[in-house]
Amino acid sequence: MSTVTIGVIGAGLIGRKHLRTIANHPDFNLVGIADTNTDLASSQYPGERIFADYTHMLDQTKPDAVIIASPNQVHAEIGIACARRGINCLIEKPVTDTLEAAAALIQEVSRSGIKTLVGHHRRHHEQVKTVQTLLRDGQMGALVGVSAIWAAHKPAPYFDAAPWRAEPGGGPILINLIHEIDFLRFVAGEIVAISAVASNRQRRLPVEDTAGALLEFAGGAIGTFFLSDSAVSPWTTEQGIGEAVEFPFSGESSYRFIGSHGSLEFPALTSWAQAGRTQDWNQPIQAQRLFAKTVDPYAAQLDHFRDVVRGSVPSLQPVEDGARTLIATLAVTEAAILGKRIDLAERYEALATNAVSSPVHL
Ligand SMILES: NC(=O)c1ccc[n+]([C@@H]2O[C@H](COP(=O)([O-])OP(=O)(O)OC[C@H]3O[C@@H](n4cnc5c(N)ncnc54)[C@H](O)[C@@H]3O)[C@@H](O)[C@H]2O)c1
């Protein structure tokens, strides 16, 4: 089968990771890199075709696909330009910066028929697929609830390097929790309502450093999430799964999925049940370690994108689904600011009918 020609737009932190993954992938042929900072891109990628204007790259190289790894604010504009040219897109998360932009992108994508994949790379972990299968197959009975933590301490240089991280929108809800919300939607079903509190007590910055959220799932399960980027713990997916070399490995589980007939810790995949699937708190309870191999999720994501572009599998996450994750994540901030429970059903519907508006106060 012929290789997939691909361009990368935005050669920053994650763009460079995608470029390394493409270089090691036999089924992709890199045809160009677009970055407004051409001096840096040219020095880092000698021998590649570098473009300051991404539209010139699209028109001159006519790739089968692109990866959009630019800042959030231009995801929609670039995605729409690709759709109008019939170029398939892997769009980094969040799919767009606002819900209006997401709606405009969705409309253009559906008009054009291009294939899209949002870069919530967690979906490509084998451990994640295992949890999804166990929950879907009802092996723990009905899902009653989930208890989850994401807590790590970001060092001072993290904020010095990018001052926007200290401003509203740059905090752990939109940067980190969005991945966890997407994971939960993927394995446990749609989130239909959210309540939350947020605090800046640790750093005293204008953005939250800590939050707690109450999640209601379509199937009736209830979830609690504790989030902080100013607390030391081994409980993040990054540390628990060994996702990237820049984070220490803990192997600890940060999620507990709790069902009517048993429970499951993630990512260690320890499952708990009573002998004979009884439901009696006086009966012995036993643990079993399940196994799923650890893979590079960015390489697995690229394998999947190849299959999507070739038309052999449906996308695990088209832009519409990425927008739902954005809706649920924005609602955590909104619920905390307004101090009220946010029902998401109408927002999902508005997205489908292109009648969205981004929440106020964000
Ligand atoms: N999936 C993940 O694990 C993950 C991790 C980090 C970032 N991200 C997402 O990836 C995107 C990029 O984040 P980053 O941390 O790499 O940012 P970054 O600032 O390191 O890189 C962005 C790059 O885009 C370039 N750029 C800006 N405007 C452009 C334009 N109009 N056309 C072409 N290039 C342009 C910049 O010069 C820069 O090189 C964001 O949407 C972010 O949320 C995803």
Tab-separated table of C-alpha atoms and ligand atoms in Angstrom:
chain	number	residue	atom	x	y	z
A	1	MET	CA	0.000	0.000	0.000
A	2	SER	CA	1.314	3.500	-0.765
A	3	THR	CA	2.590	5.733	2.025
A	4	VAL	CA	0.462	8.528	3.456
A	5	THR	CA	1.909	11.960	2.635
A	6	ILE	CA	1.737	14.207	5.676
A	7	GLY	CA	2.545	17.777	6.748
A	8	VAL	CA	2.962	19.057	10.300
A	9	ILE	CA	1.658	22.512	11.238
A	10	GLY	CA	3.340	23.860	14.375
A	11	ALA	CA	6.773	22.458	15.247
A	12	GLY	CA	6.681	23.289	18.957
A	13	LEU	CA	6.750	20.945	21.953
A	14	ILE	CA	4.170	18.426	20.723
A	15	GLY	CA	4.799	19.065	17.010
A	16	ARG	CA	8.387	17.887	17.470
A	17	LYS	CA	7.122	14.724	19.188
A	18	HIS	CA	4.844	14.060	16.204
A	19	LEU	CA	7.753	14.706	13.821
A	20	ARG	CA	9.890	12.119	15.671
A	21	THR	CA	7.030	9.614	15.537
A	22	ILE	CA	6.502	10.234	11.805
A	23	ALA	CA	10.253	9.808	11.134
A	24	ASN	CA	10.089	6.323	12.721
A	25	HIS	CA	6.901	5.293	10.927
A	26	PRO	CA	7.282	3.406	7.645
A	27	ASP	CA	3.792	4.264	6.352
A	28	PHE	CA	4.152	8.065	6.423
A	29	ASN	CA	6.120	10.360	4.165
A	30	LEU	CA	6.718	13.856	5.596
A	31	VAL	CA	6.256	16.444	2.831
A	32	GLY	CA	6.509	19.705	4.779
A	33	ILE	CA	6.535	21.571	8.067
A	34	ALA	CA	4.702	24.867	8.575
A	35	ASP	CA	5.659	27.102	11.473
A	36	THR	CA	5.544	30.871	11.808
A	37	ASN	CA	8.993	30.642	13.410
A	38	THR	CA	10.750	29.446	10.251
A	39	ASP	CA	14.266	30.209	11.515
A	40	LEU	CA	13.910	27.776	14.395
A	41	ALA	CA	12.123	25.133	12.322
A	42	SER	CA	14.744	25.364	9.529
A	43	SER	CA	17.603	24.981	12.011
A	44	GLN	CA	15.934	21.993	13.689
A	45	TYR	CA	14.839	20.257	10.491
A	46	PRO	CA	17.525	20.878	7.840
A	47	GLY	CA	16.615	19.239	4.552
A	48	GLU	CA	12.832	19.468	5.114
A	49	ARG	CA	10.561	21.877	3.245
A	50	ILE	CA	9.660	24.612	5.756
A	51	PHE	CA	6.792	27.071	5.236
A	52	ALA	CA	5.944	30.207	7.223
A	53	ASP	CA	2.378	30.154	5.909
A	54	TYR	CA	0.595	26.834	6.348
A	55	THR	CA	-1.703	27.512	3.352
A	56	HIS	CA	1.358	27.553	1.082
A	57	MET	CA	2.359	24.161	2.447
A	58	LEU	CA	-1.149	22.777	1.849
A	59	ASP	CA	-1.279	24.132	-1.724
A	60	GLN	CA	2.265	23.295	-2.784
A	61	THR	CA	2.698	19.847	-1.205
A	62	LYS	CA	-0.966	18.702	-1.378
A	63	PRO	CA	-0.587	16.188	1.461
A	64	ASP	CA	-3.074	13.372	2.158
A	65	ALA	CA	-3.118	14.487	5.787
A	66	VAL	CA	-1.750	16.990	8.291
A	67	ILE	CA	-1.157	17.135	12.012
A	68	ILE	CA	-2.300	20.454	13.478
A	69	ALA	CA	-0.028	21.129	16.463
A	70	SER	CA	-0.319	24.904	16.531
A	71	PRO	CA	-1.698	26.935	19.486
A	72	ASN	CA	-5.368	26.240	20.295
A	73	GLN	CA	-6.537	29.597	18.932
A	74	VAL	CA	-5.746	28.638	15.318
A	75	HIS	CA	-6.892	24.971	15.327
A	76	ALA	CA	-10.290	25.856	13.819
A	77	GLU	CA	-8.930	28.212	11.154
A	78	ILE	CA	-6.354	25.643	10.023
A	79	GLY	CA	-8.804	22.726	10.215
A	80	ILE	CA	-11.300	24.649	8.054
A	81	ALA	CA	-8.568	25.465	5.495
A	82	CYS	CA	-7.714	21.744	5.332
A	83	ALA	CA	-11.361	20.714	5.002
A	84	ARG	CA	-11.826	23.108	2.061
A	85	ARG	CA	-8.874	21.417	0.335
A	86	GLY	CA	-9.982	17.838	1.189
A	87	ILE	CA	-6.998	17.208	3.502
A	88	ASN	CA	-7.511	14.844	6.454
A	89	CYS	CA	-6.501	16.176	9.903
A	90	LEU	CA	-5.184	14.985	13.213
A	91	ILE	CA	-5.958	17.996	15.424
A	92	GLU	CA	-4.247	18.380	18.775
A	93	LYS	CA	-6.383	18.789	21.868
A	94	PRO	CA	-8.348	20.818	22.769
A	95	VAL	CA	-10.087	20.550	19.406
A	96	THR	CA	-10.549	24.356	19.411
A	97	ASP	CA	-10.322	27.190	21.926
A	98	THR	CA	-14.059	28.024	21.945
A	99	LEU	CA	-17.309	26.169	21.294
A	100	GLU	CA	-18.222	28.590	18.491
A	101	ALA	CA	-14.979	27.739	16.727
A	102	ALA	CA	-15.659	24.024	17.251
A	103	ALA	CA	-19.126	24.361	15.696
A	104	ALA	CA	-17.722	26.175	12.637
A	105	LEU	CA	-15.060	23.487	12.213
A	106	ILE	CA	-17.560	20.637	12.567
A	107	GLN	CA	-19.779	22.197	9.903
A	108	GLU	CA	-16.937	22.552	7.400
A	109	VAL	CA	-15.629	19.048	8.111
A	110	SER	CA	-19.032	17.491	7.549
A	111	ARG	CA	-19.460	19.469	4.293
A	112	SER	CA	-16.071	18.296	3.012
A	113	GLY	CA	-16.167	14.673	4.134
A	114	ILE	CA	-12.539	14.740	5.340
A	115	LYS	CA	-11.539	12.417	8.151
A	116	THR	CA	-10.540	13.886	11.495
A	117	LEU	CA	-8.946	12.591	14.665
A	118	VAL	CA	-8.498	14.662	17.837
A	119	GLY	CA	-5.158	14.172	19.607
A	120	HIS	CA	-6.416	12.851	22.944
A	121	HIS	CA	-3.595	10.322	22.828
A	122	ARG	CA	-4.689	8.478	26.023
A	123	ARG	CA	-7.339	6.669	24.009
A	124	HIS	CA	-4.537	4.691	22.342
A	125	HIS	CA	-3.081	3.099	25.494
A	126	GLU	CA	-3.664	-0.654	25.797
A	127	GLN	CA	-4.579	-0.190	29.485
A	128	VAL	CA	-7.289	2.284	28.465
A	129	LYS	CA	-8.724	-0.098	25.871
A	130	THR	CA	-8.753	-2.851	28.529
A	131	VAL	CA	-10.754	-0.705	30.977
A	132	GLN	CA	-13.191	0.226	28.224
A	133	THR	CA	-13.733	-3.440	27.321
A	134	LEU	CA	-14.181	-4.535	30.960
A	135	LEU	CA	-16.711	-1.774	31.613
A	136	ARG	CA	-18.599	-2.335	28.349
A	137	ASP	CA	-18.764	-6.097	28.863
A	138	GLY	CA	-20.231	-5.621	32.346
A	139	GLN	CA	-17.552	-7.774	33.962
A	140	MET	CA	-17.811	-5.687	37.144
A	141	GLY	CA	-21.601	-5.539	36.879
A	142	ALA	CA	-23.140	-2.097	36.422
A	143	LEU	CA	-20.779	0.845	36.932
A	144	VAL	CA	-21.870	2.532	40.174
A	145	GLY	CA	-19.150	5.162	40.387
A	146	VAL	CA	-15.573	6.259	39.891
A	147	SER	CA	-13.121	7.966	42.201
A	148	ALA	CA	-10.172	9.703	40.553
A	149	ILE	CA	-7.164	11.882	41.331
A	150	TRP	CA	-4.734	13.892	39.222
A	151	ALA	CA	-2.242	15.600	41.523
A	152	ALA	CA	1.315	16.700	40.815
A	153	HIS	CA	3.429	19.748	41.617
A	154	LYS	CA	4.369	21.905	38.621
A	155	PRO	CA	7.717	23.642	39.261
A	156	ALA	CA	8.237	27.422	39.056
A	157	PRO	CA	10.005	27.329	35.633
A	158	TYR	CA	6.805	25.872	34.148
A	159	PHE	CA	5.118	29.218	34.826
A	160	ASP	CA	8.162	31.372	34.020
A	161	ALA	CA	8.441	29.784	30.552
A	162	ALA	CA	4.853	30.650	29.584
A	163	PRO	CA	3.160	33.425	31.622
A	164	TRP	CA	-0.279	32.549	30.112
A	165	ARG	CA	-0.213	29.443	32.343
A	166	ALA	CA	-0.743	31.753	35.326
A	167	GLU	CA	-3.856	33.316	33.749
A	168	PRO	CA	-7.455	32.048	33.551
A	169	GLY	CA	-7.642	29.215	30.989
A	170	GLY	CA	-3.999	28.239	31.572
A	171	GLY	CA	-4.635	26.152	34.687
A	172	PRO	CA	-4.906	22.427	35.346
A	173	ILE	CA	-8.601	22.203	34.351
A	174	LEU	CA	-8.026	23.065	30.682
A	175	ILE	CA	-4.466	21.694	30.465
A	176	ASN	CA	-4.629	18.437	32.450
A	177	LEU	CA	-8.201	17.592	33.472
A	178	ILE	CA	-9.331	17.722	29.826
A	179	HIS	CA	-7.339	14.519	29.153
A	180	GLU	CA	-8.914	12.813	32.172
A	181	ILE	CA	-12.436	13.929	31.208
A	182	ASP	CA	-11.832	12.572	27.728
A	183	PHE	CA	-10.579	9.269	29.163
A	184	LEU	CA	-13.650	9.004	31.421
A	185	ARG	CA	-16.042	9.741	28.545
A	186	PHE	CA	-14.239	7.124	26.441
A	187	VAL	CA	-14.345	4.296	28.983
A	188	ALA	CA	-17.320	5.063	31.230
A	189	GLY	CA	-19.778	6.765	28.867
A	190	GLU	CA	-21.063	10.290	28.375
A	191	ILE	CA	-20.872	12.837	31.183
A	192	VAL	CA	-24.274	14.519	31.443
A	193	ALA	CA	-23.887	16.945	34.355
A	194	ILE	CA	-21.092	18.572	36.356
A	195	SER	CA	-20.745	20.385	39.695
A	196	ALA	CA	-17.390	21.705	40.924
A	197	VAL	CA	-15.370	23.873	43.280
A	198	ALA	CA	-12.000	25.412	42.441
A	199	SER	CA	-9.349	27.142	44.498
A	200	ASN	CA	-6.156	29.178	44.020
A	201	ARG	CA	-5.146	28.908	47.674
A	202	GLN	CA	-1.736	27.277	47.104
A	203	ARG	CA	-0.213	29.677	44.534
A	204	ARG	CA	-2.528	32.678	44.806
A	205	LEU	CA	-2.432	33.102	41.029
A	206	PRO	CA	-5.430	34.382	39.018
A	207	VAL	CA	-5.976	30.796	37.820
A	208	GLU	CA	-7.065	27.705	39.776
A	209	ASP	CA	-4.407	25.373	41.165
A	210	THR	CA	-6.815	22.867	42.716
A	211	ALA	CA	-10.355	21.705	41.987
A	212	GLY	CA	-12.901	19.077	42.904
A	213	ALA	CA	-15.590	17.954	40.474
A	214	LEU	CA	-18.703	15.823	40.762
A	215	LEU	CA	-19.512	14.048	37.499
A	216	GLU	CA	-22.829	12.433	36.529
A	217	PHE	CA	-22.681	9.831	33.760
A	218	ALA	CA	-25.425	8.952	31.276
A	219	GLY	CA	-25.595	5.394	32.664
A	220	GLY	CA	-26.306	6.726	36.166
A	221	ALA	CA	-22.803	6.340	37.635
A	222	ILE	CA	-21.430	9.106	39.872
A	223	GLY	CA	-17.807	10.249	39.696
A	224	THR	CA	-15.616	12.355	41.945
A	225	PHE	CA	-12.413	13.967	40.705
A	226	PHE	CA	-9.713	15.669	42.757
A	227	LEU	CA	-7.304	17.790	40.706
A	228	SER	CA	-4.273	19.803	41.772
A	229	ASP	CA	-1.085	21.021	40.111
A	230	SER	CA	0.320	22.276	43.421
A	231	ALA	CA	0.469	19.014	45.407
A	232	VAL	CA	2.991	16.168	45.398
A	233	SER	CA	1.573	12.691	44.727
A	234	PRO	CA	2.219	9.561	42.653
A	235	TRP	CA	-1.384	9.715	41.380
A	236	THR	CA	-1.432	10.989	37.828
A	237	THR	CA	-2.038	8.918	34.712
A	238	GLU	CA	1.344	10.053	33.389
A	239	GLN	CA	3.182	8.602	36.405
A	240	GLY	CA	0.951	5.577	36.818
A	241	ILE	CA	1.198	4.356	33.249
A	242	GLY	CA	4.757	5.452	32.452
A	243	GLU	CA	3.517	7.612	29.611
A	244	ALA	CA	6.520	9.808	28.906
A	245	VAL	CA	10.141	9.879	29.978
A	246	GLU	CA	9.857	13.375	31.446
A	247	PHE	CA	7.584	12.092	34.249
A	248	PRO	CA	8.770	9.696	36.976
A	249	PHE	CA	7.126	6.254	36.908
A	250	SER	CA	5.049	5.362	39.983
A	251	GLY	CA	2.944	2.446	38.708
A	252	GLU	CA	0.249	3.660	41.116
A	253	SER	CA	-3.418	3.698	40.235
A	254	SER	CA	-5.149	7.068	40.258
A	255	TYR	CA	-8.608	5.731	39.307
A	256	ARG	CA	-10.986	3.331	41.038
A	257	PHE	CA	-13.927	2.161	38.928
A	258	ILE	CA	-16.531	0.660	41.252
A	259	GLY	CA	-19.233	-1.681	39.950
A	260	SER	CA	-22.159	-3.613	41.386
A	261	HIS	CA	-20.119	-6.859	41.223
A	262	GLY	CA	-16.524	-5.713	41.526
A	263	SER	CA	-14.001	-2.920	41.149
A	264	LEU	CA	-11.010	-2.026	39.032
A	265	GLU	CA	-7.959	0.115	39.694
A	266	PHE	CA	-6.434	1.991	36.735
A	267	PRO	CA	-3.817	2.052	35.308
A	268	ALA	CA	-2.416	-0.882	37.337
A	269	LEU	CA	-5.459	-2.948	36.267
A	270	THR	CA	-6.025	-4.589	39.652
A	271	SER	CA	-9.536	-6.006	39.692
A	272	TRP	CA	-11.399	-6.824	42.904
A	273	ALA	CA	-14.319	-9.241	43.338
A	274	GLN	CA	-15.854	-11.582	45.861
A	275	ALA	CA	-15.662	-15.326	45.253
A	276	GLY	CA	-18.531	-16.532	43.074
A	277	ARG	CA	-19.452	-12.938	42.192
A	278	THR	CA	-21.339	-12.594	45.467
A	279	GLN	CA	-22.489	-9.173	46.682
A	280	ASP	CA	-22.074	-9.644	50.414
A	281	TRP	CA	-19.763	-7.350	52.379
A	282	ASN	CA	-18.974	-10.196	54.800
A	283	GLN	CA	-17.504	-12.423	52.084
A	284	PRO	CA	-13.765	-12.445	51.303
A	285	ILE	CA	-12.705	-10.103	48.533
A	286	GLN	CA	-9.851	-10.971	46.203
A	287	ALA	CA	-7.596	-9.061	43.877
A	288	GLN	CA	-6.386	-10.141	40.463
A	289	ARG	CA	-3.761	-8.306	38.431
A	290	LEU	CA	-4.661	-8.040	34.745
A	291	PHE	CA	-2.056	-7.336	32.101
A	292	ALA	CA	-1.961	-4.908	29.203
A	293	LYS	CA	1.296	-3.982	27.568
A	294	THR	CA	2.580	-0.410	27.755
A	295	VAL	CA	2.844	1.199	24.326
A	296	ASP	CA	3.910	4.615	23.051
A	297	PRO	CA	0.451	6.209	22.695
A	298	TYR	CA	1.676	8.726	20.092
A	299	ALA	CA	2.934	5.910	17.844
A	300	ALA	CA	-0.300	3.964	18.360
A	301	GLN	CA	-2.258	7.148	17.598
A	302	LEU	CA	-0.362	7.529	14.319
A	303	ASP	CA	-1.066	3.880	13.394
A	304	HIS	CA	-4.746	4.583	13.977
A	305	PHE	CA	-4.631	7.835	11.981
A	306	ARG	CA	-3.078	5.953	9.039
A	307	ASP	CA	-5.967	3.459	9.113
A	308	VAL	CA	-8.516	6.288	9.387
A	309	VAL	CA	-6.988	8.140	6.407
A	310	ARG	CA	-6.971	4.923	4.368
A	311	GLY	CA	-10.627	4.396	5.253
A	312	SER	CA	-10.156	0.992	6.880
A	313	VAL	CA	-11.453	1.998	10.353
A	314	PRO	CA	-13.687	4.779	11.701
A	315	SER	CA	-11.960	7.531	13.687
A	316	LEU	CA	-11.801	6.895	17.438
A	317	GLN	CA	-12.453	10.599	17.914
A	318	PRO	CA	-13.778	12.850	15.153
A	319	VAL	CA	-13.998	16.602	15.822
A	320	GLU	CA	-17.606	16.370	17.118
A	321	ASP	CA	-16.483	14.071	19.902
A	322	GLY	CA	-13.487	16.291	20.731
A	323	ALA	CA	-15.939	19.181	21.075
A	324	ARG	CA	-17.989	17.194	23.609
A	325	THR	CA	-14.887	16.728	25.735
A	326	LEU	CA	-14.309	20.489	25.490
A	327	ILE	CA	-17.919	21.179	26.540
A	328	ALA	CA	-17.579	18.963	29.627
A	329	THR	CA	-14.204	20.456	30.585
A	330	LEU	CA	-15.319	24.088	30.210
A	331	ALA	CA	-18.312	23.200	32.366
A	332	VAL	CA	-16.008	22.327	35.298
A	333	THR	CA	-14.689	25.909	35.361
A	334	GLU	CA	-18.151	27.348	34.850
A	335	ALA	CA	-19.720	25.206	37.589
A	336	ALA	CA	-16.989	26.293	40.020
A	337	ILE	CA	-17.389	30.006	39.182
A	338	LEU	CA	-21.188	30.016	39.250
A	339	GLY	CA	-21.476	27.556	42.141
A	340	LYS	CA	-24.118	25.518	40.352
A	341	ARG	CA	-24.679	22.166	38.698
A	342	ILE	CA	-24.354	22.350	34.906
A	343	ASP	CA	-26.566	20.092	32.792
A	344	LEU	CA	-24.699	19.254	29.577
A	345	ALA	CA	-27.475	17.661	27.487
A	346	GLU	CA	-28.617	20.950	25.930
A	347	ARG	CA	-25.035	21.928	25.147
A	348	TYR	CA	-24.369	18.707	23.288
A	349	GLU	CA	-27.599	19.267	21.360
A	350	ALA	CA	-26.669	22.883	20.561
A	351	LEU	CA	-23.360	21.663	19.187
A	352	ALA	CA	-25.160	19.319	16.816
A	353	THR	CA	-27.393	22.144	15.576
A	354	ASN	CA	-24.587	24.729	15.454
A	355	ALA	CA	-26.287	26.926	18.088
A	356	VAL	CA	-23.515	26.937	20.674
A	357	SER	CA	-22.191	29.851	22.642
A	358	SER	CA	-19.192	29.691	24.936
A	359	PRO	CA	-20.022	30.020	28.605
A	360	VAL	CA	-19.634	33.490	30.066
A	361	HIS	CA	-17.015	34.254	32.736
A	362	LEU	CA	-14.347	31.927	31.267
B	1	LIG	N1	-1.588	15.594	23.229
B	1	LIG	C1	-0.645	16.047	24.020
B	1	LIG	O1	-0.026	15.304	24.764
B	1	LIG	C2	-0.275	17.503	23.976
B	1	LIG	C3	0.841	17.944	24.704
B	1	LIG	C4	1.204	19.302	24.610
B	1	LIG	C5	0.456	20.172	23.815
B	1	LIG	N2	-0.650	19.708	23.157
B	1	LIG	C6	-1.440	20.622	22.303
B	1	LIG	O2	-0.663	20.870	21.131
B	1	LIG	C7	-0.825	22.234	20.713
B	1	LIG	C8	0.537	22.909	20.683
B	1	LIG	O3	1.067	22.923	21.992
B	1	LIG	P1	2.653	23.041	22.241
B	1	LIG	O4	2.841	22.822	23.699
B	1	LIG	O5	3.390	22.203	21.266
B	1	LIG	O6	2.871	24.590	21.905
B	1	LIG	P2	4.210	25.307	21.439
B	1	LIG	O7	4.011	26.747	21.748
B	1	LIG	O8	5.399	24.608	21.990
B	1	LIG	O9	4.232	25.086	19.840
B	1	LIG	C9	3.342	25.721	18.939
B	1	LIG	C10	4.087	25.970	17.630
B	1	LIG	O10	3.170	26.477	16.675
B	1	LIG	C11	3.795	27.544	15.972
B	1	LIG	N3	2.734	28.400	15.432
B	1	LIG	C12	2.041	29.388	16.021
B	1	LIG	N4	1.112	29.888	15.190
B	1	LIG	C13	1.209	29.186	14.041
B	1	LIG	C14	0.535	29.251	12.794
B	1	LIG	N5	-0.472	30.118	12.573
B	1	LIG	N6	0.917	28.416	11.816
B	1	LIG	C15	1.931	27.540	12.017
B	1	LIG	N7	2.612	27.440	13.186
B	1	LIG	C16	2.258	28.249	14.172
B	1	LIG	C17	4.693	28.204	16.989
B	1	LIG	O11	5.732	28.948	16.364
B	1	LIG	C18	5.214	26.993	17.770
B	1	LIG	O12	6.392	26.474	17.188
B	1	LIG	C19	-1.804	22.859	21.680
B	1	LIG	O13	-3.088	22.757	21.129
B	1	LIG	C20	-1.684	21.979	22.918
B	1	LIG	O14	-2.858	21.975	23.704
B	1	LIG	C21	-0.998	18.399	23.203
